[in-house]
Every structure is written in C-alpha cells, then in structure tokens.
Rosetta silent file (secondary structure, phi, psi, omega in degrees, C-alpha in Angstrom):
SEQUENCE: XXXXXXXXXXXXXXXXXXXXXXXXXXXXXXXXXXXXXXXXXXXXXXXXXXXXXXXXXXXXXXXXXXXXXXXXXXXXXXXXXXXXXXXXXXXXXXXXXXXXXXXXXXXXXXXXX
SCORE:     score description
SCORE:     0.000 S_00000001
   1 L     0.000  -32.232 -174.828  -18.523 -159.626  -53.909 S_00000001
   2 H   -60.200  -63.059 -171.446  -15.866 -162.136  -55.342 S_00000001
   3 H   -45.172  -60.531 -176.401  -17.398 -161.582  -59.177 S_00000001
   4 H   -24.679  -58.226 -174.587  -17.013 -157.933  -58.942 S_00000001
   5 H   -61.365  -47.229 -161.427  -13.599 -158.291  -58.447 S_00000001
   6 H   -55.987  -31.352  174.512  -12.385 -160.866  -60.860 S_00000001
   7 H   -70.527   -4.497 -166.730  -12.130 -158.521  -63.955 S_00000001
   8 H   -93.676  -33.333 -178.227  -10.060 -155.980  -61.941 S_00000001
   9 H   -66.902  -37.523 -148.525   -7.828 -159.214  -61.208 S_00000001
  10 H   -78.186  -83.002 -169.393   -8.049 -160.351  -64.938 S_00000001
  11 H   -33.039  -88.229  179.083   -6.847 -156.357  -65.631 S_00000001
  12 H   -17.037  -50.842 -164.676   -4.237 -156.173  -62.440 S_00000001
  13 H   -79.173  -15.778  177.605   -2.721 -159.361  -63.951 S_00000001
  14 H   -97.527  -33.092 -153.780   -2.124 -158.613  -67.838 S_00000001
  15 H   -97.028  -20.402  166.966   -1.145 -155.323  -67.379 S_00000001
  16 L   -74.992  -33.158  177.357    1.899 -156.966  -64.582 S_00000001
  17 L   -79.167   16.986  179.129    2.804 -160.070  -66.908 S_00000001
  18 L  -134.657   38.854  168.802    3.452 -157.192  -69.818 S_00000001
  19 L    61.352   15.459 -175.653    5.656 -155.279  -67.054 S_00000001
  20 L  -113.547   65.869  172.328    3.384 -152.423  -66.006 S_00000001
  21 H   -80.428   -7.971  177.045    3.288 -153.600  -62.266 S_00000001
  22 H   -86.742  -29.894  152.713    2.470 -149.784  -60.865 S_00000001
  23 H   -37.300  -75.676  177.836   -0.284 -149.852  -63.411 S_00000001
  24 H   -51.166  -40.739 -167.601   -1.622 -153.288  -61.800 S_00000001
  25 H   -87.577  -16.648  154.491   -1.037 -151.811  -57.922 S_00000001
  26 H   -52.628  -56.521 -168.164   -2.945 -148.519  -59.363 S_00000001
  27 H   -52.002  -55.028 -152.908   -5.552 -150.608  -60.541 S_00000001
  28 H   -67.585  -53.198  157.294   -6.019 -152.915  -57.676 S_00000001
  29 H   -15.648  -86.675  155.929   -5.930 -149.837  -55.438 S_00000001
  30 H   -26.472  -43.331  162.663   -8.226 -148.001  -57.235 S_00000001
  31 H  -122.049   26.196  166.002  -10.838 -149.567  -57.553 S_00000001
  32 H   -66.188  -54.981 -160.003  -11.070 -150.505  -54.160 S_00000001
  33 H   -82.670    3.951  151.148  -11.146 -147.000  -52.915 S_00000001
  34 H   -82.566 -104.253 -114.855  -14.009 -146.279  -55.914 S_00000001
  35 H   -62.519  -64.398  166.431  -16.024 -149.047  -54.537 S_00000001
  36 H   -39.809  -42.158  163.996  -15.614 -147.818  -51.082 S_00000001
  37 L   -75.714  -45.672  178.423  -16.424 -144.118  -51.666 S_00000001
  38 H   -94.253  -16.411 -158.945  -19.090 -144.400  -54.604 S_00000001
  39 H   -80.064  -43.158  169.938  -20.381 -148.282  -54.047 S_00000001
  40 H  -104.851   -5.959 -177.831  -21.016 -147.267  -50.472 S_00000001
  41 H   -86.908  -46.553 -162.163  -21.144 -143.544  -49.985 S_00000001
  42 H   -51.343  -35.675 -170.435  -23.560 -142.682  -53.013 S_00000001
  43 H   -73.473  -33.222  178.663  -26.180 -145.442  -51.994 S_00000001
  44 H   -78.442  -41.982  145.301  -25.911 -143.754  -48.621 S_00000001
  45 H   -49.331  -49.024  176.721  -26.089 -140.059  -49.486 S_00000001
  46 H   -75.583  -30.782 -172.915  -29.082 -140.778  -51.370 S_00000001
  47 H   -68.496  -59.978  164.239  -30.966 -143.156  -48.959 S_00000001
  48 H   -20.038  -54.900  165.932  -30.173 -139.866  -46.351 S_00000001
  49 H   -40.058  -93.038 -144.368  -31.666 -137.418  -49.106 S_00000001
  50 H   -64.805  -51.273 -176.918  -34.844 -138.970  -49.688 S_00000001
  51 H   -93.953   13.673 -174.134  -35.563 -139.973  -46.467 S_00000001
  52 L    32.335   33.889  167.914  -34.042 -137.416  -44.376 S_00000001
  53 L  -135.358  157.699  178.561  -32.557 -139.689  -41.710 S_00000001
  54 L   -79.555 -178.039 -169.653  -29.228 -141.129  -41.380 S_00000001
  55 L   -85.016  142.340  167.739  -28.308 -144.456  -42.349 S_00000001
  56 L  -130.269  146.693  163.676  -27.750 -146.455  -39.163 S_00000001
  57 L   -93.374  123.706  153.522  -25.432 -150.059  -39.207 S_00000001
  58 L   -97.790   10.172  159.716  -26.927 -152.528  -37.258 S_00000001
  59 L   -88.491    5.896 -133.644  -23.800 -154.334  -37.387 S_00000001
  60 H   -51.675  -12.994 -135.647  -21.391 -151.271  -36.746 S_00000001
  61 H   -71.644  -33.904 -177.879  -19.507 -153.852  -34.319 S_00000001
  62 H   -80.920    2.617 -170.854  -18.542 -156.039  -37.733 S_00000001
  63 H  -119.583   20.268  173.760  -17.980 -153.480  -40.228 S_00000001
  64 H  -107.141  -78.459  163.564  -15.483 -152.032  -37.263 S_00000001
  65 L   -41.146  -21.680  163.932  -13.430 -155.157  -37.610 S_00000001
  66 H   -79.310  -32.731  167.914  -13.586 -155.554  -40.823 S_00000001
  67 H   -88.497   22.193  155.251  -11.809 -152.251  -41.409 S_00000001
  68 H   -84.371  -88.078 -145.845   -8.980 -152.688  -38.535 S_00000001
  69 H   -34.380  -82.352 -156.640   -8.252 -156.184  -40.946 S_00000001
  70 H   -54.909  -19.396 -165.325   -7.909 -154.070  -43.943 S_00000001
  71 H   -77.943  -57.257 -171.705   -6.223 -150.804  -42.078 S_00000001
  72 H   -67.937  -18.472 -179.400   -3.489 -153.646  -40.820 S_00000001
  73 H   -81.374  -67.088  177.497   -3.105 -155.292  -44.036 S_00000001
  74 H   -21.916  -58.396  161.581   -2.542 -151.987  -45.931 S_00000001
  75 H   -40.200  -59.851  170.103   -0.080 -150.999  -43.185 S_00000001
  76 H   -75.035  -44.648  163.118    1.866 -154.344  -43.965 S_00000001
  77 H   -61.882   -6.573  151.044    1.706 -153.766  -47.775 S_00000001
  78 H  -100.987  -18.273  138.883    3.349 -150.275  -47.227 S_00000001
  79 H   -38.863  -57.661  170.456    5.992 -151.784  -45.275 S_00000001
  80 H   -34.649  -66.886  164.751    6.419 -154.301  -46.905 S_00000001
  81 H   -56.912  -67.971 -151.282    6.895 -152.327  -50.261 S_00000001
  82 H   -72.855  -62.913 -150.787    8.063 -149.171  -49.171 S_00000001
  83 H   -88.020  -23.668  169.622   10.862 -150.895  -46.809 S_00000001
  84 H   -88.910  -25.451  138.324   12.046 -153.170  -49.510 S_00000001
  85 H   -17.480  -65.278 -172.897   12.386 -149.874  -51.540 S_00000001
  86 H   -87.476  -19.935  166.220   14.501 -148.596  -49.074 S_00000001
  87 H   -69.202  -84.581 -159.259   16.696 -151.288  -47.518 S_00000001
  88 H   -51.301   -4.494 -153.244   17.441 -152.766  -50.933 S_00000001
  89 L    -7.104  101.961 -158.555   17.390 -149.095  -52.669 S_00000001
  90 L  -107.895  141.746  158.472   15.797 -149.925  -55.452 S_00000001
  91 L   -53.838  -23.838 -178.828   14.235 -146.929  -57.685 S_00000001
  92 L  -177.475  166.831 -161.326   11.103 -148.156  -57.442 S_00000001
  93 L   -90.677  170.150 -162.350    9.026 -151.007  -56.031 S_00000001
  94 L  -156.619  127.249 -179.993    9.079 -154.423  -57.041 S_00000001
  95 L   -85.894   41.222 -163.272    6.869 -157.209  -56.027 S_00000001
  96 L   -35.380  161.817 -175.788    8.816 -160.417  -55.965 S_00000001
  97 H   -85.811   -5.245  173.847    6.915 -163.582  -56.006 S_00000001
  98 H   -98.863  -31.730  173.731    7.521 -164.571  -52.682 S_00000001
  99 H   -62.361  -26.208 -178.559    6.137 -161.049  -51.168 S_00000001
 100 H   -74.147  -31.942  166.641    3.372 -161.627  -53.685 S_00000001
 101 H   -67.613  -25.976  175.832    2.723 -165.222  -52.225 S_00000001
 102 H   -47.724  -42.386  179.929    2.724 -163.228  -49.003 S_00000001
 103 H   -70.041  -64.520 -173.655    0.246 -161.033  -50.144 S_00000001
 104 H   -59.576  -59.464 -171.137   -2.277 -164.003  -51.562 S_00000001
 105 H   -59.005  -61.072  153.997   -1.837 -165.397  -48.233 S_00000001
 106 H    -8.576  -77.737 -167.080   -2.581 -162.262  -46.309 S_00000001
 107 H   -63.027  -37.872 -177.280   -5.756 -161.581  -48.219 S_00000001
 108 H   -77.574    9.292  153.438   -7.204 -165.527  -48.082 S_00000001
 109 H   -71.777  -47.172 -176.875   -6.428 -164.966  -44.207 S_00000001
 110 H   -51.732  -65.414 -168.175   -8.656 -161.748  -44.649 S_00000001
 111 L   -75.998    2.132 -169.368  -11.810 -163.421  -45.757 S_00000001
 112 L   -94.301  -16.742 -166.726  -11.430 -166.737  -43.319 S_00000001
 113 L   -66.149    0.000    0.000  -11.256 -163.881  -40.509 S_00000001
C-alpha cells in the first residue's frame, strides 16, 4: 500500500515547496477518497454483478477500527486547520511545520495502531 502512495507524496510535496499548498492538501485528499470509492467500490460492484451475492468482510471488526482511526484523524486535521484559520484569522490555511510535524506523527501513530 506504501508504493501506491509515494508518487502522490513526491506530487503533494513539489507542488507545496513551489507554494501551491491547497494544491498539495487537494492532492493528498483526493486521491485518498479515489482510492476509497473506485479502488474499493468498483472491485466490489463488480464481484456483486457477476456473482450476484454481496461481498461479505470477514474482518468487518478491523476494517471498523481502521475507519474510527482515520474518521478521528480527519476530525483533528479540520480542527486543527480550520481553528488556526480562525483564531489567528488568517485568509486561508497554512500548515506550519510544527502542525505538519504533528501531522507526520499522527499518521506514523496510524499505521503502528
């Protein structure tokens, strides 16, 4: 799963060190919530089609925890952003390097959970 990702980081990261950081949080965003709708819906729509039963997880109990983790992280990255928008009232958001270490930490917490 990590290789998938690294060119989106490679992208996310040139297009913020040239000043286009809503560009990079578009990106990273994006093509999360493509991989989640076509990387997992499409394979599942079709496996449904052809075989005219649903898909069942025989894991649901882990792929239920893994989405609280991301639902709570998301939830702290729009706080996070969104409230230093508005306390500091700023025009738009800005991603400082220590909320950004914040962030990196966050996510390598995500995968040790």
């Amino acid at each position: 799963a990590l290789g998938g990702q690294i060119p989106d980081v490679i992208q996310s990261a040139t297009v913020a060190s040239r000043g286009h950081g809503s560009m990079a949080l578009s990106n990273a965003l994006g093509s999360q919530t493509l991989n989640i709708c076509i990387g997992l819906g499409l394979p599942w729509f079709l496996a449904s089609v052809i075989s005219a039963k649903d898909v069942v997880l025989t894991n649901a109990k882990d792929v239920l925890v893994s989405g609280a983790i991301m639902f709570v992280l998301l939830l702290i990255f729009t706080v996070a952003t969104l409230g230093d928008v508005v306390v500091n009232r700023r025009p738009k958001v800005q991603i400082a390097k220590t909320l950004g270490r914040v962030f990196f930490f966050l996510y390598i917490g995500s995968i040790a959970a």
